[in-house]
mmCIF file of C-alpha atoms in Angstrom:
data_model
loop_
_atom_site.group_PDB
_atom_site.id
_atom_site.type_symbol
_atom_site.label_atom_id
_atom_site.label_comp_id
_atom_site.label_asym_id
_atom_site.label_seq_id
_atom_site.Cartn_x
_atom_site.Cartn_y
_atom_site.Cartn_z
ATOM 1 C CA MET A 51 12.454 19.177 6.998
ATOM 2 C CA ASN A 52 9.229 20.238 7.681
ATOM 3 C CA LEU A 53 6.461 17.587 9.656
ATOM 4 C CA GLU A 54 4.055 18.279 6.907
ATOM 5 C CA ILE A 55 6.738 17.090 4.320
ATOM 6 C CA ILE A 56 7.696 14.227 6.067
ATOM 7 C CA ALA A 57 3.520 13.532 6.481
ATOM 8 C CA GLN A 58 2.555 13.940 3.106
ATOM 9 C CA LEU A 59 5.944 11.656 2.379
ATOM 10 C CA THR A 60 4.760 9.130 4.288
ATOM 11 C CA VAL A 61 1.194 9.081 3.098
ATOM 12 C CA LEU A 62 2.711 8.586 -0.083
ATOM 13 C CA ALA A 63 4.588 5.728 1.185
ATOM 14 C CA LEU A 64 1.719 3.786 2.824
ATOM 15 C CA ILE A 65 -0.149 4.339 -0.470
ATOM 16 C CA VAL A 66 2.200 2.512 -2.822
ATOM 17 C CA ALA A 67 3.534 0.165 -0.230
ATOM 18 C CA SER A 68 -0.820 -1.036 0.413
ATOM 19 C CA GLY A 69 -1.030 -0.991 -3.616
ATOM 20 C CA PRO A 70 0.739 -4.611 -3.918
ATOM 21 C CA LEU A 71 -0.567 -5.700 -0.562
ATOM 22 C CA VAL A 72 -4.639 -5.189 -1.183
ATOM 23 C CA ILE A 73 -3.725 -7.143 -4.641
ATOM 24 C CA ALA A 74 -1.988 -9.819 -2.405
ATOM 25 C CA LEU A 75 -4.938 -10.029 -0.192
ATOM 26 C CA LEU A 76 -7.032 -10.314 -2.766
ATOM 27 C CA ALA A 77 -5.470 -12.899 -4.385
ATOM 28 C CA VAL A 78 -5.356 -14.910 -1.550
ATOM 29 C CA ARG A 79 -9.113 -14.767 -1.079
ATOM 30 C CA LYS A 80 -9.638 -15.741 -4.383
ATOM 31 C CA GLY A 81 -7.873 -19.072 -3.826
ATOM 32 C CA ASN A 82 -4.938 -17.886 -5.815
ATOM 33 C CA ASN A 83 -6.715 -18.847 -9.202
ATOM 34 C CA LEU A 84 -4.642 -17.621 -11.140
#
């Protein structure tokens, strides 16, 4: 595998993983007012 492919996969993985994390942080900041 090329370093470019590995870099692209890592970036995509970070974006996919950061999605739920951002939503969770926003929920915590709101005080979990569901």
